[in-house]
Structures are given as C-alpha cells and as structure tokens.
Coordinates of C-alpha atoms in Angstrom, one line a residue:
M1 CA 120.4 112.8 88.1
T2 CA 121.5 112.3 91.4
G3 CA 119.3 110.2 93.3
E4 CA 118.5 113.4 95.9
L5 CA 114.5 111.8 96.6
A6 CA 112.6 115.4 97.8
I7 CA 109.5 114.0 99.6
N8 CA 106.1 116.1 99.9
R9 CA 104.3 116.5 102.8
G10 CA 100.7 115.7 102.9
V11 CA 98.0 114.7 104.8
T12 CA 96.0 112.1 105.8
E13 CA 92.2 112.2 103.7
E14 CA 91.4 108.7 104.8
V15 CA 90.8 107.2 108.7
L16 CA 92.0 103.6 108.9
G17 CA 89.1 101.5 109.2
G18 CA 88.0 99.0 112.2
D19 CA 88.6 95.8 110.8
Y20 CA 91.7 94.6 108.8
L21 CA 90.5 92.4 105.3
F22 CA 90.8 88.7 106.3
A23 CA 89.8 89.6 110.0
E24 CA 85.6 90.3 108.4
V25 CA 86.4 87.5 106.6
A26 CA 87.4 85.0 109.3
R27 CA 84.0 86.4 111.0
R28 CA 82.3 85.6 108.5
V29 CA 83.7 82.2 108.1
A30 CA 83.4 81.6 111.6
E31 CA 79.3 82.3 112.1
H32 CA 78.7 80.1 108.6
T33 CA 80.9 77.4 110.4
A34 CA 78.8 77.7 113.8
A35 CA 75.8 77.7 112.5
R36 CA 75.8 74.3 109.7
G37 CA 79.0 72.7 111.4
E38 CA 81.0 72.5 108.4
K39 CA 84.2 74.2 106.8
P40 CA 84.3 75.4 104.1
I41 CA 86.8 75.2 101.3
D42 CA 89.2 78.3 101.8
L43 CA 90.3 79.5 99.1
G44 CA 90.5 83.4 100.5
I45 CA 94.5 84.5 102.5
G46 CA 97.3 83.5 100.5
D47 CA 98.5 81.3 103.1
V48 CA 101.2 78.7 101.3
T49 CA 100.3 74.9 102.0
L50 CA 102.8 72.7 100.8
P51 CA 105.8 72.0 103.5
L52 CA 109.1 73.2 103.3
P53 CA 112.2 71.6 100.4
A54 CA 113.8 69.4 101.7
C55 CA 116.6 70.8 101.7
V56 CA 115.5 73.5 103.6
A57 CA 113.7 71.6 106.4
E58 CA 116.9 69.7 106.6
A59 CA 118.8 73.0 107.3
L60 CA 116.2 74.2 109.8
A61 CA 116.3 71.1 112.0
T62 CA 120.0 70.8 111.8
A63 CA 120.6 74.5 112.3
S64 CA 118.1 74.5 115.8
A65 CA 119.5 70.7 117.4
G66 CA 123.4 73.2 117.2
M67 CA 121.8 75.5 118.8
G68 CA 122.0 73.1 122.2
S69 CA 125.9 73.0 121.3
V70 CA 128.4 75.0 122.8
E71 CA 130.0 75.0 118.8
G72 CA 126.1 75.6 117.4
F73 CA 124.5 78.1 119.1
R74 CA 123.7 81.5 118.4
G75 CA 122.8 84.3 120.4
Y76 CA 121.5 87.6 118.7
P77 CA 121.8 87.9 115.9
P78 CA 123.5 90.7 112.8
A79 CA 121.1 93.9 113.1
D80 CA 121.8 93.2 109.1
G81 CA 121.3 89.8 108.8
Y82 CA 124.1 86.9 108.1
D83 CA 127.1 87.8 105.8
F84 CA 125.7 84.0 104.6
L85 CA 122.5 84.8 103.3
R86 CA 123.1 88.4 102.1
R87 CA 125.7 87.3 100.2
A88 CA 123.2 84.1 98.6
I89 CA 120.8 86.6 97.9
S90 CA 123.1 88.6 96.5
E91 CA 124.1 86.3 94.0
L92 CA 120.7 85.8 93.4
Y93 CA 120.1 89.1 91.8
A94 CA 123.7 88.9 89.5
E95 CA 121.8 86.3 87.7
E96 CA 119.4 89.3 87.0
G97 CA 121.5 91.1 85.9
A98 CA 121.3 93.6 89.0
R99 CA 124.5 94.3 90.6
V100 CA 122.9 94.1 94.3
P101 CA 125.8 94.4 96.9
A102 CA 125.7 92.3 99.9
G103 CA 126.4 95.6 101.8
D104 CA 122.7 97.4 100.4
I105 CA 120.8 93.9 102.0
F106 CA 118.8 94.0 104.8
I107 CA 117.3 91.0 106.5
S108 CA 114.5 91.1 108.3
D109 CA 111.1 88.6 109.6
G110 CA 109.3 89.2 106.7
A111 CA 107.4 92.1 104.3
K112 CA 104.9 92.9 106.2
T113 CA 107.2 94.1 108.8
D114 CA 109.4 97.0 106.6
L115 CA 106.9 97.6 104.0
A116 CA 104.9 98.6 108.2
L117 CA 108.1 100.5 108.6
I118 CA 108.6 102.1 105.5
P119 CA 106.5 105.3 105.8
H120 CA 107.7 106.3 109.4
L121 CA 111.5 107.4 107.6
F122 CA 109.9 110.7 105.9
G123 CA 107.3 111.9 108.6
R124 CA 103.9 112.6 106.7
C125 CA 103.8 112.9 103.4
T126 CA 102.3 111.4 99.9
V127 CA 101.5 108.5 98.9
Y128 CA 100.5 106.4 95.6
L129 CA 98.9 102.9 95.6
A130 CA 97.2 101.2 92.9
D131 CA 93.2 100.8 92.3
P132 CA 92.7 97.5 94.0
T133 CA 96.0 97.3 96.0
Y134 CA 97.5 95.3 98.8
P135 CA 95.4 96.6 101.4
A136 CA 98.6 96.6 103.5
Y137 CA 100.1 99.3 101.8
R138 CA 97.0 101.7 102.4
D139 CA 96.5 100.6 106.2
V140 CA 100.2 101.7 107.5
N141 CA 100.2 104.4 105.8
L142 CA 97.0 106.2 107.2
A143 CA 98.4 104.6 110.8
A144 CA 101.2 107.2 110.0
G145 CA 99.3 109.7 109.0
N146 CA 100.8 110.4 105.4
G147 CA 98.2 110.9 102.3
I148 CA 97.2 108.9 99.5
R149 CA 96.5 109.0 95.9
Y150 CA 95.0 106.3 94.2
L151 CA 95.9 105.2 90.8
R152 CA 93.2 103.0 89.1
A153 CA 94.3 99.6 87.6
D154 CA 91.2 98.8 85.1
I155 CA 91.7 96.9 82.1
G156 CA 92.4 99.9 80.0
N157 CA 95.7 99.8 81.3
D158 CA 95.7 95.8 82.1
L159 CA 96.1 96.5 85.6
L160 CA 99.3 97.6 85.5
P161 CA 99.0 101.9 86.0
L162 CA 101.4 104.3 84.9
P163 CA 102.1 107.5 86.5
D164 CA 99.7 110.8 84.6
A165 CA 100.1 114.5 84.5
A166 CA 98.7 114.3 88.3
C167 CA 101.3 112.5 89.2
G168 CA 103.6 114.2 91.6
R169 CA 106.8 114.1 94.3
G170 CA 106.1 111.4 96.6
I171 CA 105.9 107.6 97.4
Y172 CA 105.0 105.2 95.0
Y173 CA 104.3 101.2 95.4
I174 CA 104.9 98.8 92.8
C175 CA 103.5 94.7 93.0
T176 CA 104.7 92.9 90.3
P177 CA 103.3 90.2 89.4
G178 CA 100.6 92.0 91.4
N179 CA 98.3 91.3 94.7
P180 CA 95.5 91.0 94.1
T181 CA 95.0 90.9 90.5
G182 CA 97.7 88.9 89.5
A183 CA 99.3 91.0 86.8
A184 CA 103.3 92.2 86.1
Y185 CA 104.8 94.5 84.7
D186 CA 107.1 94.4 81.6
R187 CA 110.1 95.9 81.2
A188 CA 109.0 99.2 79.3
R189 CA 106.6 99.9 81.7
L190 CA 109.1 99.2 85.0
A191 CA 111.1 102.2 83.2
V192 CA 108.5 104.3 82.6
W193 CA 107.9 104.2 86.7
V194 CA 111.6 105.0 86.9
E195 CA 111.6 108.3 84.4
H196 CA 109.2 109.6 86.6
A197 CA 110.7 109.0 89.8
L198 CA 114.1 110.1 88.9
A199 CA 111.9 113.3 87.1
T200 CA 110.8 114.2 90.5
G201 CA 112.6 112.8 93.0
S202 CA 110.0 110.3 94.3
L203 CA 110.6 107.0 96.1
I204 CA 109.1 103.9 94.4
V205 CA 109.4 101.3 95.9
C206 CA 108.5 97.6 95.2
D207 CA 107.3 94.7 96.4
T208 CA 108.5 91.3 94.6
A209 CA 106.8 88.9 97.1
Y210 CA 105.3 86.5 94.1
S211 CA 108.0 87.1 91.5
A212 CA 109.4 83.4 91.5
F213 CA 106.1 82.8 89.7
I214 CA 107.2 84.3 87.3
P215 CA 108.7 81.7 84.8
E216 CA 112.4 81.2 84.6
D217 CA 112.3 81.5 80.5
D218 CA 110.5 84.8 80.9
T219 CA 112.7 87.5 79.8
E220 CA 109.7 90.3 78.9
H221 CA 109.0 90.4 83.0
P222 CA 112.0 91.6 85.0
R223 CA 111.5 90.1 88.9
T224 CA 113.4 92.8 90.0
I225 CA 113.5 96.6 89.2
Y226 CA 117.4 97.0 89.7
S227 CA 116.7 95.5 86.4
V228 CA 116.0 98.8 84.8
P229 CA 119.0 101.1 84.2
G230 CA 118.7 103.7 86.7
A231 CA 116.6 102.4 89.4
E232 CA 119.5 102.4 91.8
K233 CA 118.4 106.3 92.7
C234 CA 114.8 106.0 93.2
A235 CA 113.2 102.3 94.8
L236 CA 114.1 100.3 96.9
E237 CA 112.9 96.6 96.9
V238 CA 111.0 95.2 99.7
G239 CA 111.4 90.5 99.2
S240 CA 110.5 87.5 100.4
F241 CA 110.9 83.3 101.7
S242 CA 106.7 83.5 102.3
K243 CA 105.1 82.4 98.8
S244 CA 108.4 81.7 96.9
A245 CA 109.9 79.3 99.9
G246 CA 106.9 77.8 102.6
F247 CA 108.2 80.3 104.9
T248 CA 105.4 81.9 106.2
G249 CA 105.2 80.1 109.4
L250 CA 109.2 80.5 109.8
R251 CA 109.3 84.4 109.0
C252 CA 111.9 85.5 106.7
G253 CA 112.2 88.5 103.7
F254 CA 115.1 91.0 102.9
T255 CA 115.0 95.2 102.3
V256 CA 117.5 96.7 99.6
L257 CA 118.4 99.8 100.3
P258 CA 120.9 100.9 97.2
S259 CA 123.8 103.5 98.9
E260 CA 123.3 105.5 95.6
L261 CA 119.7 106.6 97.5
R262 CA 119.7 109.8 99.7
I263 CA 117.3 112.3 101.4
D264 CA 118.5 115.2 102.5
G265 CA 122.3 114.6 101.3
R266 CA 122.5 110.9 104.0
P267 CA 121.8 107.4 102.8
L268 CA 118.4 106.4 103.0
R269 CA 120.6 103.1 104.0
D270 CA 122.0 104.5 107.2
I271 CA 118.6 106.0 108.5
W272 CA 117.2 102.1 107.6
R273 CA 119.9 100.7 109.7
R274 CA 119.5 102.9 112.2
Y275 CA 116.2 102.4 112.8
K276 CA 115.9 98.3 112.0
A277 CA 118.4 98.5 115.1
I278 CA 116.0 100.6 117.0
T279 CA 112.9 98.3 115.9
S280 CA 114.2 94.1 116.0
N281 CA 116.7 92.4 117.1
G282 CA 116.8 90.2 114.0
V283 CA 115.5 87.3 112.0
A284 CA 117.0 83.6 114.4
Y285 CA 119.5 82.1 113.0
P286 CA 117.8 78.5 111.9
V287 CA 115.1 80.7 110.2
Q288 CA 118.1 82.1 108.4
C289 CA 120.1 79.2 107.7
A290 CA 116.7 77.6 106.0
A291 CA 116.4 80.5 103.7
A292 CA 120.0 80.6 102.7
A293 CA 119.6 76.6 101.5
A294 CA 116.0 77.8 99.2
L295 CA 118.3 79.9 97.9
T296 CA 120.6 76.9 96.3
P297 CA 120.3 74.5 93.5
Q298 CA 119.1 72.1 95.0
G299 CA 116.2 74.0 97.2
R300 CA 115.1 76.5 94.3
A301 CA 114.5 73.3 92.7
G302 CA 112.2 71.7 95.3
C303 CA 110.7 75.2 95.6
R304 CA 109.9 75.7 92.1
E305 CA 108.1 72.8 92.3
N306 CA 105.8 74.0 94.9
I307 CA 105.6 76.9 93.0
K308 CA 104.0 74.9 90.0
Y309 CA 101.7 73.4 91.6
Y310 CA 100.2 76.2 93.5
L311 CA 100.4 77.7 89.9
G312 CA 98.4 74.2 89.1
N313 CA 95.8 74.8 91.9
A314 CA 94.8 78.1 89.7
R315 CA 94.7 76.7 86.4
I316 CA 91.7 74.5 87.2
L317 CA 90.0 77.0 89.1
R318 CA 90.6 79.9 86.6
A319 CA 88.9 76.6 84.0
A320 CA 86.2 76.0 86.2
L321 CA 84.9 80.2 86.2
A322 CA 85.4 80.0 82.3
A323 CA 82.7 76.8 81.8
R324 CA 80.4 79.5 83.9
G325 CA 81.1 82.6 81.2
I326 CA 83.2 84.4 83.9
G327 CA 86.7 85.7 82.6
S328 CA 89.3 86.1 85.0
A329 CA 92.3 88.2 84.2
P330 CA 96.1 87.0 83.4
G331 CA 97.4 84.7 85.8
E332 CA 99.7 83.0 84.2
M333 CA 102.4 84.2 86.7
S334 CA 100.4 84.7 89.9
P335 CA 98.5 82.7 93.0
Y336 CA 95.5 84.9 92.6
V337 CA 92.7 84.9 90.2
W338 CA 91.1 88.0 89.9
F339 CA 87.7 88.2 88.2
R340 CA 84.3 89.8 88.2
C341 CA 81.1 88.7 90.2
P342 CA 78.2 87.4 88.2
D343 CA 75.0 88.6 88.0
G344 CA 76.1 93.1 89.1
L345 CA 76.1 91.6 92.9
S346 CA 78.7 93.5 94.8
S347 CA 81.2 91.9 96.3
W348 CA 80.6 91.3 99.8
E349 CA 77.0 90.6 98.1
F350 CA 79.3 87.5 96.2
F351 CA 80.9 86.3 98.8
D352 CA 78.0 85.6 101.5
R353 CA 76.8 84.2 98.2
L354 CA 79.6 81.5 97.3
L355 CA 79.6 80.6 101.0
D356 CA 76.4 79.4 101.7
R357 CA 76.0 77.8 98.4
A358 CA 78.6 76.2 97.7
G359 CA 80.9 76.3 101.1
I360 CA 83.5 77.7 99.2
I361 CA 86.2 80.8 101.1
G362 CA 87.7 84.1 98.4
T363 CA 88.1 87.4 99.2
P364 CA 86.2 90.6 98.5
G365 CA 87.2 92.8 96.2
S366 CA 86.7 96.0 97.6
G367 CA 89.2 94.9 100.1
F368 CA 91.4 95.7 98.2
G369 CA 90.0 99.4 97.4
A370 CA 87.1 100.6 95.7
A371 CA 87.7 99.8 92.1
G372 CA 88.2 97.1 93.7
E373 CA 84.6 96.5 94.4
G374 CA 82.3 94.0 92.1
C375 CA 85.0 91.8 91.7
F376 CA 86.3 89.2 93.9
R377 CA 90.0 87.2 94.6
F378 CA 90.7 83.5 95.2
S379 CA 93.7 81.7 96.2
A380 CA 95.7 79.1 95.1
F381 CA 97.8 78.8 98.1
C382 CA 95.1 75.3 98.6
S383 CA 95.8 71.2 98.3
R384 CA 95.3 70.2 95.1
P385 CA 92.0 67.9 95.9
A386 CA 90.5 71.5 97.4
A387 CA 91.2 72.5 94.0
M388 CA 89.4 70.1 92.4
E389 CA 86.9 70.0 94.7
A390 CA 86.4 74.4 94.4
A391 CA 86.0 73.2 91.0
R392 CA 83.0 71.1 91.0
R393 CA 81.2 73.6 92.8
L394 CA 81.7 76.6 91.1
R395 CA 80.8 74.8 88.0
E396 CA 78.0 73.0 89.6
M397 CA 76.0 76.4 91.8

C-alpha cells in the first residue's frame, strides 16, 4: 500500500441540531436549581476537578513570571509548537514502541480544536462514526456538510464496532478508550481497522484523549494506533492533556500526521501545517512549558495519582449501581460509567428523575446517538466526597 488517501465525496443526510448536548443539560439544571435553591451533584460533563501536579503548576508559574523579563519573554509561538514539547511527546511514543518523529507532531490548544478542523481538509466526504459517539465528531462533520454513516456499538460487539461489508472509503473516527462507553480497542481489533483503511484508501482519525487511563502494565490495549504496523500510512492521531494532566482550563493538545499520509499526491502533513497557520496563532509558551513538565517522570507520577483517584470514583459509582441491580459497561480503563436506564425509562426521563429525586446530574445517552437511547453516562471527574454522596443517594433513591 502506498498510503495514498482517496476519500469519497459525500452528502449531508442530517442537519445540525439547535443545541449542543451539554447546553441542554445546563439549561435543565439551571431550571432545577432556580426552583429548588440547591446545588446538585454534578456527574455530567467530563471536566476534571483535581489540581495540577505540583511540578506542572511550578513550570507554569515560572514560565509566566519569565514573561515579565527581557530574557524570558516570548511572543508568537512557533505554529507547530515549541521543539521541546514536540520532542517530549515523541519520546512518549517511543516508550510505546511507536516511531513518531517530533516533526510529525503539531501542538494545539486542545483536541476539540483539531477535531473541528479535520473535516475541512477534504471537502465533502463520507464519515463513519460509532453509535453512540462523542457528539462533537458528529456535529463538526454535519457543519462541514459531510455524509455520516453509523456503526452500532452494542453488547454484541463489546461496544467496539468493526468495519463490515457495507463500509466503504471514507473517514473513520475511533476513540479508545471510548467516550461515552469507556470501551477500549485491543491490538487485534485496531489491526482490523488499519487493514480496512489501507485496503480502501480511507483515513482513520484516532482520538486518544483517555489513553492515559489504560493501566501501565496493560499490553493488550495500545495507547496509540501507531503500535499497529501500517497505521502511519492511514491514520492521524489526536492527543490531549485535558484529562491525562488536568489541562481542561489551560488548553493544550496535539495531532500527529505521519509523513507517509498523502492525498492527491501531497503529504497531508503539509496541508495541515498550512491550515493551522491560517487558523491559529499557537499555544502560549507557559502552557507548553507546563505540558512538557507533565511528561517528566515527576509530572507523570502526579498525573497517574490523579487518574487513579478518578478511576476510584468510577468504581464507587459502579458499585452503587450494582447494589440496585443496574449493571454497567466494563470501564476499568475509563473515567465514565455507562449503563442502561432502569424501569425502561428513556435517557431524558431518567435524567429528570435522577435530578428531581436524588439531586444528581448525569448525561443522557441519547445525546451520544440513537443507539444511546435508554442509556446513561456518569462522569467520575468529581471529588471523592461527591462520588460517595452520589453513591449513597443512588442506593436510597
């Protein structure tokens, strides 16, 4: 295979809805709070709550203070990101057995920014998404006028869809571990995706925002698609410091575009570099210094402690559901708890009941796609006292 991408041109079959999922959640919560005068426990949107590791905060403060001196001042950052951060990310990939040169890494102000840019590289095309899926994938492609095909994620395929005979040439979005279900692709299943993309001239967009939640001693579930041979010819990868290092408020991520990826004879990396240059002025120097600190041994140790804390919250919530006879999807590698609503309730019916009777905010599964109807998601990005109180209320509800 040459790695030449040949993306199908598609047409829009859906229209972009009026409200983003979490905007509707916020509206209903605001109405509840105004009527009750109480603050619910928030297990909804996946926003981190623990502070940055100490060495990361120190690097941020030092670089920020340096901006007040002649020697430490920095203006516009390099469009692709500072070399020190790109090299640190490249070394992280090397630890996973993946060769990703620093020149293939592009620093951004977060994964969502890059995910929104990707559809505009190809014009109209056919996009394949898991159902349920992270709604931003769907919405950015609808906004770009792309045709969308859905691959159902259910108990029959362990919530990990694979290509079938109806899957043609296009762009395939993979998130592993996944949002909202928490399911993670093993090496064999990722290899199936790579083989399909190479055979059809398709592009894989691999979102690894939650890869740091895979245990260090787990060798079955890759933290990068580039652990699979041939992926460098058919996949770009989007990474983020938001959940792994607590950067939801700082905003820093990256996208990998291997030099082997080509479309219409041109390296996709060169097209991306041009797009980034006209859409962004880069990421602030202090933020990139903080991101680099998160990749040091000390920083990674602090990040792992935070991740263990969130995974502990998830275990508490799953146990509370199990005590009420509600089974949840396997999620040992995810900060999310995905389960079917009890009593045959719809996703929004359960949302309203949970908010009204227990004062708990969650996320309706229907907001992640048609296959999510009747399901629900809890986020474990909360404090331990909040997780324990939510568990108590669930048991008594």
